Amino acid sequence: MFKKTFSAILLPVFFVLLSNVNIPCLASNTARSEVESASISVYERITPSIVAIDADLEQGISSGTGCIIDPSGVILTSSHVINQSKNIEVTTQSGKTYKATVFAVLKDKNDLALIKITPKEKLPTIRLGDSETVKVGQRVLAIGNPFGFRGTLTTGIISRIDYDRKKLQTDAAINPGCSGGPLLNLDGEVIGINQSIYNPDNNRSNIGIGFAVPVNYAKEFITLAKTTGKFR
């Protein structure tokens, strides 16, 4: 569980009265760039299909993020978020909280899991893309719940593709609580599942090097879960 501490720095405000100086007003309806418009559109479309996850572990509360992949309440997340948990709570974007059960866990370095909630209504779902088409330098967005701040959007690029470790590297800010959340392209498709950050100094906060599991491995995992009868 992360303790939230807020500090405020009060900065003095100085008013300078200038005579005979014309200061142009900024236009209130500044045209948005294509990238800004795409980011806003993706966030508004995708956020309803993103959930917050809190799991009781022996060490304390493990917090993460999940993606709804089936309207019946099947959620894709990182296995380390819910591993060996006796109690899992899922909170949707609308604020509803559900108990979740573990459907399937992928026990390898891809660190994926499927959990299930039972809502009374159909839930909005996320669209899985194709990580084979990902290129270094392309714009990406991450949506998650860092330190409990639900529905946080961060942006960046694909910084590197680690083919040996099967990871997408990004500078989009990923912090504790973001694990299991989506890394998205500008079309709103999931191209990766956010997993970890690089911290050489043991600082738990983001330093600009984050990693996501390519979504094609998640698609293989989901297909396997379906064929083995653990996903209905």
Short mmCIF file of N, CA, C and O in Angstrom, two decimals, residues 134-225:
data_model
loop_
_atom_site.label_atom_id
_atom_site.label_comp_id
_atom_site.label_asym_id
_atom_site.label_seq_id
_atom_site.Cartn_x
_atom_site.Cartn_y
_atom_site.Cartn_z
N VAL A 134 5.10 -2.76 -34.04
CA VAL A 134 5.62 -1.65 -33.23
C VAL A 134 7.00 -1.23 -33.74
O VAL A 134 7.84 -2.07 -34.07
N LYS A 135 7.24 0.07 -33.77
CA LYS A 135 8.51 0.62 -34.22
C LYS A 135 9.11 1.54 -33.15
O LYS A 135 8.38 2.24 -32.45
N VAL A 136 10.43 1.52 -33.05
CA VAL A 136 11.11 2.45 -32.14
C VAL A 136 10.85 3.88 -32.63
O VAL A 136 10.97 4.18 -33.81
N GLY A 137 10.45 4.74 -31.70
CA GLY A 137 10.17 6.13 -32.03
C GLY A 137 8.70 6.44 -32.14
O GLY A 137 8.32 7.62 -32.13
N GLN A 138 7.82 5.41 -32.21
CA GLN A 138 6.39 5.71 -32.33
C GLN A 138 5.82 6.18 -31.01
O GLN A 138 6.26 5.80 -29.93
N ARG A 139 4.83 7.04 -31.10
CA ARG A 139 4.16 7.58 -29.92
C ARG A 139 3.32 6.52 -29.23
O ARG A 139 2.64 5.73 -29.88
N VAL A 140 3.36 6.54 -27.90
CA VAL A 140 2.56 5.60 -27.12
C VAL A 140 1.96 6.30 -25.91
O VAL A 140 2.43 7.37 -25.49
N LEU A 141 0.90 5.69 -25.36
CA LEU A 141 0.24 6.20 -24.16
C LEU A 141 0.12 5.07 -23.16
O LEU A 141 -0.07 3.91 -23.54
N ALA A 142 0.21 5.41 -21.89
CA ALA A 142 0.02 4.43 -20.82
C ALA A 142 -1.07 4.95 -19.89
O ALA A 142 -1.07 6.13 -19.52
N ILE A 143 -2.01 4.06 -19.53
CA ILE A 143 -3.06 4.42 -18.58
C ILE A 143 -2.95 3.47 -17.39
O ILE A 143 -2.86 2.26 -17.57
N GLY A 144 -2.90 4.03 -16.19
CA GLY A 144 -2.76 3.19 -15.01
C GLY A 144 -3.16 3.90 -13.74
O GLY A 144 -3.79 4.98 -13.77
N ASN A 145 -2.78 3.31 -12.62
CA ASN A 145 -3.15 3.82 -11.29
C ASN A 145 -1.90 4.01 -10.43
O ASN A 145 -1.78 3.38 -9.37
N PRO A 146 -0.96 4.85 -10.84
CA PRO A 146 0.29 4.99 -10.08
C PRO A 146 0.05 5.54 -8.68
O PRO A 146 -0.59 6.58 -8.52
N PHE A 147 0.55 4.81 -7.68
CA PHE A 147 0.44 5.24 -6.28
C PHE A 147 -1.02 5.51 -5.89
O PHE A 147 -1.29 6.31 -4.99
N GLY A 148 -1.95 4.85 -6.56
CA GLY A 148 -3.36 5.01 -6.23
C GLY A 148 -4.07 6.14 -6.96
O GLY A 148 -5.27 6.34 -6.77
N PHE A 149 -3.35 6.88 -7.81
CA PHE A 149 -3.99 7.96 -8.57
C PHE A 149 -4.64 7.35 -9.81
O PHE A 149 -4.01 7.21 -10.86
N ARG A 150 -5.90 7.00 -9.67
CA ARG A 150 -6.59 6.23 -10.70
C ARG A 150 -6.81 7.02 -11.98
O ARG A 150 -7.06 8.21 -11.95
N GLY A 151 -6.73 6.30 -13.08
CA GLY A 151 -7.00 6.90 -14.38
C GLY A 151 -5.96 7.88 -14.83
O GLY A 151 -6.28 8.87 -15.50
N THR A 152 -4.69 7.61 -14.51
CA THR A 152 -3.61 8.52 -14.89
C THR A 152 -3.11 8.19 -16.30
O THR A 152 -2.82 7.04 -16.61
N LEU A 153 -2.99 9.21 -17.13
CA LEU A 153 -2.47 9.06 -18.48
C LEU A 153 -1.06 9.63 -18.56
O LEU A 153 -0.80 10.74 -18.10
N THR A 154 -0.15 8.87 -19.14
CA THR A 154 1.19 9.38 -19.44
C THR A 154 1.50 9.07 -20.89
O THR A 154 0.92 8.15 -21.48
N THR A 155 2.40 9.84 -21.47
CA THR A 155 2.72 9.67 -22.89
C THR A 155 4.22 9.58 -23.09
O THR A 155 5.00 10.01 -22.25
N GLY A 156 4.61 9.03 -24.21
CA GLY A 156 6.02 8.91 -24.54
C GLY A 156 6.20 8.25 -25.88
O GLY A 156 5.33 8.36 -26.76
N ILE A 157 7.31 7.56 -26.04
CA ILE A 157 7.59 6.85 -27.27
C ILE A 157 8.10 5.44 -26.94
O ILE A 157 8.41 5.14 -25.79
N ILE A 158 8.17 4.59 -27.95
CA ILE A 158 8.88 3.34 -27.81
C ILE A 158 10.36 3.66 -27.92
O ILE A 158 10.83 4.15 -28.96
N SER A 159 11.10 3.47 -26.85
CA SER A 159 12.51 3.84 -26.81
C SER A 159 13.42 2.77 -27.39
O SER A 159 14.49 3.06 -27.91
N ARG A 160 12.96 1.53 -27.28
CA ARG A 160 13.80 0.39 -27.68
C ARG A 160 12.94 -0.86 -27.67
O ARG A 160 11.97 -0.94 -26.92
N ILE A 161 13.28 -1.80 -28.52
CA ILE A 161 12.62 -3.10 -28.49
C ILE A 161 13.67 -4.14 -28.12
O ILE A 161 14.65 -4.33 -28.83
N ASP A 162 13.47 -4.78 -26.97
CA ASP A 162 14.42 -5.78 -26.48
C ASP A 162 13.94 -7.16 -26.94
O ASP A 162 13.13 -7.80 -26.28
N TYR A 163 14.45 -7.59 -28.07
CA TYR A 163 13.99 -8.85 -28.64
C TYR A 163 14.45 -10.04 -27.80
O TYR A 163 13.75 -11.06 -27.73
N ASP A 164 15.61 -9.93 -27.15
CA ASP A 164 16.10 -11.04 -26.34
C ASP A 164 15.22 -11.28 -25.12
O ASP A 164 14.89 -12.42 -24.78
N ARG A 165 14.84 -10.18 -24.43
CA ARG A 165 14.02 -10.31 -23.22
C ARG A 165 12.53 -10.24 -23.52
O ARG A 165 11.71 -10.34 -22.61
N LYS A 166 12.18 -10.04 -24.78
CA LYS A 166 10.78 -9.95 -25.19
C LYS A 166 10.07 -8.83 -24.45
O LYS A 166 9.02 -9.01 -23.84
N LYS A 167 10.65 -7.63 -24.53
CA LYS A 167 10.09 -6.46 -23.85
C LYS A 167 10.09 -5.25 -24.77
O LYS A 167 10.99 -5.07 -25.57
N LEU A 168 9.06 -4.41 -24.60
CA LEU A 168 9.02 -3.11 -25.23
C LEU A 168 9.49 -2.08 -24.20
O LEU A 168 8.97 -2.05 -23.09
N GLN A 169 10.48 -1.29 -24.56
CA GLN A 169 10.98 -0.26 -23.64
C GLN A 169 10.36 1.08 -24.01
O GLN A 169 10.25 1.43 -25.18
N THR A 170 9.93 1.83 -22.99
CA THR A 170 9.29 3.11 -23.23
C THR A 170 9.70 4.15 -22.19
O THR A 170 10.09 3.80 -21.07
N ASP A 171 9.62 5.42 -22.59
CA ASP A 171 9.87 6.49 -21.63
C ASP A 171 8.56 7.07 -21.09
O ASP A 171 8.57 8.02 -20.30
N ALA A 172 7.42 6.52 -21.50
CA ALA A 172 6.15 6.91 -20.89
C ALA A 172 6.20 6.52 -19.41
O ALA A 172 6.59 5.40 -19.08
N ALA A 173 5.85 7.43 -18.54
CA ALA A 173 6.02 7.20 -17.10
C ALA A 173 5.20 6.02 -16.61
O ALA A 173 3.98 5.98 -16.76
N ILE A 174 5.89 5.03 -16.04
CA ILE A 174 5.27 3.87 -15.42
C ILE A 174 5.77 3.82 -13.98
O ILE A 174 6.98 3.84 -13.75
N ASN A 175 4.86 3.74 -13.03
CA ASN A 175 5.22 3.75 -11.62
C ASN A 175 4.47 2.63 -10.89
O ASN A 175 3.59 1.99 -11.47
N PRO A 176 4.81 2.37 -9.62
CA PRO A 176 4.07 1.36 -8.85
C PRO A 176 2.57 1.62 -8.90
O PRO A 176 2.11 2.73 -8.64
N GLY A 177 1.81 0.59 -9.24
CA GLY A 177 0.37 0.72 -9.43
C GLY A 177 -0.03 0.67 -10.89
O GLY A 177 -1.21 0.52 -11.21
N CYS A 178 0.96 0.79 -11.79
CA CYS A 178 0.69 0.75 -13.23
C CYS A 178 0.82 -0.65 -13.82
O CYS A 178 0.40 -0.88 -14.96
N SER A 179 1.40 -1.58 -13.08
CA SER A 179 1.59 -2.93 -13.60
C SER A 179 0.27 -3.55 -14.04
O SER A 179 -0.72 -3.49 -13.32
N GLY A 180 0.27 -4.14 -15.22
CA GLY A 180 -0.95 -4.75 -15.74
C GLY A 180 -1.76 -3.83 -16.62
O GLY A 180 -2.71 -4.26 -17.28
N GLY A 181 -1.40 -2.54 -16.64
CA GLY A 181 -2.13 -1.57 -17.45
C GLY A 181 -1.65 -1.59 -18.89
O GLY A 181 -0.62 -2.17 -19.23
N PRO A 182 -2.39 -0.92 -19.78
CA PRO A 182 -2.08 -0.98 -21.20
C PRO A 182 -1.06 0.06 -21.66
O PRO A 182 -1.07 1.20 -21.20
N LEU A 183 -0.21 -0.36 -22.58
CA LEU A 183 0.59 0.55 -23.37
C LEU A 183 -0.10 0.60 -24.73
O LEU A 183 -0.30 -0.44 -25.37
N LEU A 184 -0.50 1.80 -25.15
CA LEU A 184 -1.40 1.96 -26.30
C LEU A 184 -0.75 2.72 -27.44
O LEU A 184 0.10 3.60 -27.21
N ASN A 185 -1.16 2.39 -28.66
CA ASN A 185 -0.78 3.24 -29.78
C ASN A 185 -1.83 4.34 -29.94
O ASN A 185 -2.82 4.39 -29.19
N LEU A 186 -1.64 5.22 -30.90
CA LEU A 186 -2.55 6.36 -31.05
C LEU A 186 -3.89 5.98 -31.65
O LEU A 186 -4.78 6.82 -31.76
N ASP A 187 -4.04 4.71 -32.05
CA ASP A 187 -5.35 4.22 -32.49
C ASP A 187 -6.14 3.63 -31.32
O ASP A 187 -7.27 3.16 -31.51
N GLY A 188 -5.54 3.64 -30.12
CA GLY A 188 -6.23 3.10 -28.96
C GLY A 188 -6.12 1.59 -28.83
O GLY A 188 -6.87 0.98 -28.07
N GLU A 189 -5.19 0.99 -29.56
CA GLU A 189 -4.97 -0.46 -29.47
C GLU A 189 -3.88 -0.77 -28.45
O GLU A 189 -2.87 -0.06 -28.38
N VAL A 190 -4.08 -1.84 -27.69
CA VAL A 190 -3.05 -2.26 -26.73
C VAL A 190 -1.91 -2.91 -27.50
O VAL A 190 -2.12 -3.88 -28.24
N ILE A 191 -0.70 -2.39 -27.32
CA ILE A 191 0.47 -3.01 -27.95
C ILE A 191 1.37 -3.66 -26.90
O ILE A 191 2.28 -4.42 -27.24
N GLY A 192 1.13 -3.36 -25.63
CA GLY A 192 1.92 -3.95 -24.56
C GLY A 192 1.20 -3.88 -23.23
O GLY A 192 0.29 -3.07 -23.04
N ILE A 193 1.60 -4.76 -22.31
CA ILE A 193 1.08 -4.74 -20.94
C ILE A 193 2.20 -4.26 -20.04
O ILE A 193 3.25 -4.90 -19.92
N ASN A 194 2.00 -3.10 -19.41
CA ASN A 194 3.06 -2.50 -18.60
C ASN A 194 3.44 -3.40 -17.44
O ASN A 194 2.59 -3.94 -16.74
N GLN A 195 4.76 -3.54 -17.24
CA GLN A 195 5.23 -4.54 -16.29
C GLN A 195 6.18 -4.01 -15.23
O GLN A 195 6.00 -4.28 -14.05
N SER A 196 7.19 -3.25 -15.64
CA SER A 196 8.25 -2.93 -14.68
C SER A 196 8.99 -1.66 -15.09
O SER A 196 8.81 -1.13 -16.19
N ILE A 197 9.81 -1.18 -14.17
CA ILE A 197 10.69 -0.04 -14.43
C ILE A 197 12.11 -0.39 -14.02
O ILE A 197 12.33 -1.30 -13.22
N TYR A 198 13.07 0.30 -14.60
CA TYR A 198 14.48 0.07 -14.29
C TYR A 198 14.92 1.06 -13.23
O TYR A 198 14.81 2.27 -13.41
N ASN A 199 15.42 0.54 -12.11
CA ASN A 199 15.84 1.38 -10.99
C ASN A 199 17.22 0.95 -10.48
O ASN A 199 17.34 0.18 -9.53
N PRO A 200 18.26 1.44 -11.08
CA PRO A 200 19.61 1.04 -10.65
C PRO A 200 19.96 1.50 -9.24
O PRO A 200 20.82 0.92 -8.58
N ASP A 201 19.28 2.55 -8.74
CA ASP A 201 19.58 3.09 -7.41
C ASP A 201 18.54 2.69 -6.38
O ASP A 201 18.48 3.27 -5.30
N ASN A 202 17.70 1.71 -6.74
CA ASN A 202 16.64 1.22 -5.83
C ASN A 202 15.57 2.25 -5.53
O ASN A 202 14.79 2.08 -4.60
N ASN A 203 15.54 3.32 -6.30
CA ASN A 203 14.45 4.28 -6.18
C ASN A 203 13.25 3.68 -6.90
O ASN A 203 13.34 3.27 -8.04
N ARG A 204 12.09 3.64 -6.28
CA ARG A 204 10.93 2.95 -6.85
C ARG A 204 10.19 3.80 -7.87
O ARG A 204 9.28 3.31 -8.53
N SER A 205 10.56 5.05 -8.03
CA SER A 205 9.85 5.91 -8.96
C SER A 205 10.45 5.83 -10.36
O SER A 205 11.56 5.36 -10.56
N ASN A 206 9.70 6.34 -11.33
CA ASN A 206 10.09 6.26 -12.72
C ASN A 206 11.29 7.15 -13.02
O ASN A 206 11.36 8.29 -12.57
N ILE A 207 12.23 6.62 -13.82
CA ILE A 207 13.37 7.42 -14.26
C ILE A 207 13.43 7.48 -15.79
O ILE A 207 14.43 7.90 -16.36
N GLY A 208 12.36 7.04 -16.44
CA GLY A 208 12.31 7.13 -17.89
C GLY A 208 12.63 5.86 -18.63
O GLY A 208 12.72 5.86 -19.85
N ILE A 209 12.81 4.75 -17.88
CA ILE A 209 13.04 3.46 -18.53
C ILE A 209 12.02 2.46 -17.99
O ILE A 209 12.16 1.96 -16.87
N GLY A 210 10.99 2.22 -18.77
CA GLY A 210 9.95 1.28 -18.37
C GLY A 210 9.83 0.16 -19.39
O GLY A 210 10.29 0.29 -20.53
N PHE A 211 9.21 -0.94 -18.97
CA PHE A 211 9.10 -2.10 -19.84
C PHE A 211 7.67 -2.62 -19.88
O PHE A 211 6.96 -2.59 -18.86
N ALA A 212 7.28 -3.11 -21.04
CA ALA A 212 5.96 -3.71 -21.22
C ALA A 212 6.11 -5.03 -21.96
O ALA A 212 6.99 -5.19 -22.81
N VAL A 213 5.24 -5.98 -21.62
CA VAL A 213 5.20 -7.26 -22.33
C VAL A 213 4.48 -7.04 -23.66
O VAL A 213 3.37 -6.51 -23.67
N PRO A 214 5.09 -7.41 -24.79
CA PRO A 214 4.40 -7.26 -26.08
C PRO A 214 3.04 -7.96 -26.07
O PRO A 214 2.91 -9.07 -25.57
N VAL A 215 2.04 -7.30 -26.60
CA VAL A 215 0.67 -7.79 -26.48
C VAL A 215 0.46 -9.13 -27.20
O VAL A 215 -0.44 -9.89 -26.84
N ASN A 216 1.28 -9.45 -28.19
CA ASN A 216 1.09 -10.73 -28.89
C ASN A 216 1.30 -11.92 -27.96
O ASN A 216 0.68 -12.98 -28.15
N TYR A 217 2.15 -11.75 -26.94
CA TYR A 217 2.32 -12.82 -25.95
C TYR A 217 1.07 -12.95 -25.09
O TYR A 217 0.67 -14.04 -24.69
N ALA A 218 0.44 -11.80 -24.81
CA ALA A 218 -0.82 -11.83 -24.05
C ALA A 218 -1.92 -12.50 -24.87
O ALA A 218 -2.74 -13.25 -24.33
N LYS A 219 -1.95 -12.24 -26.17
CA LYS A 219 -2.96 -12.86 -27.04
C LYS A 219 -2.78 -14.38 -27.08
O LYS A 219 -3.75 -15.14 -27.05
N GLU A 220 -1.53 -14.84 -27.12
CA GLU A 220 -1.26 -16.28 -27.09
C GLU A 220 -1.73 -16.89 -25.78
O GLU A 220 -2.31 -17.98 -25.74
N PHE A 221 -1.48 -16.16 -24.68
CA PHE A 221 -1.89 -16.62 -23.35
C PHE A 221 -3.41 -16.73 -23.25
O PHE A 221 -3.95 -17.71 -22.74
N ILE A 222 -4.11 -15.74 -23.77
CA ILE A 222 -5.58 -15.75 -23.73
C ILE A 222 -6.12 -16.91 -24.56
O ILE A 222 -7.04 -17.62 -24.14
N THR A 223 -5.53 -17.13 -25.73
CA THR A 223 -5.96 -18.25 -26.58
C THR A 223 -5.74 -19.58 -25.87
O THR A 223 -6.60 -20.48 -25.90
N LEU A 224 -4.60 -19.71 -25.21
CA LEU A 224 -4.30 -20.93 -24.46
C LEU A 224 -5.31 -21.15 -23.35
O LEU A 224 -5.79 -22.26 -23.13
N ALA A 225 -5.66 -20.07 -22.64
CA ALA A 225 -6.63 -20.17 -21.55
C ALA A 225 -8.00 -20.61 -22.09
O ALA A 225 -8.71 -21.38 -21.45
#
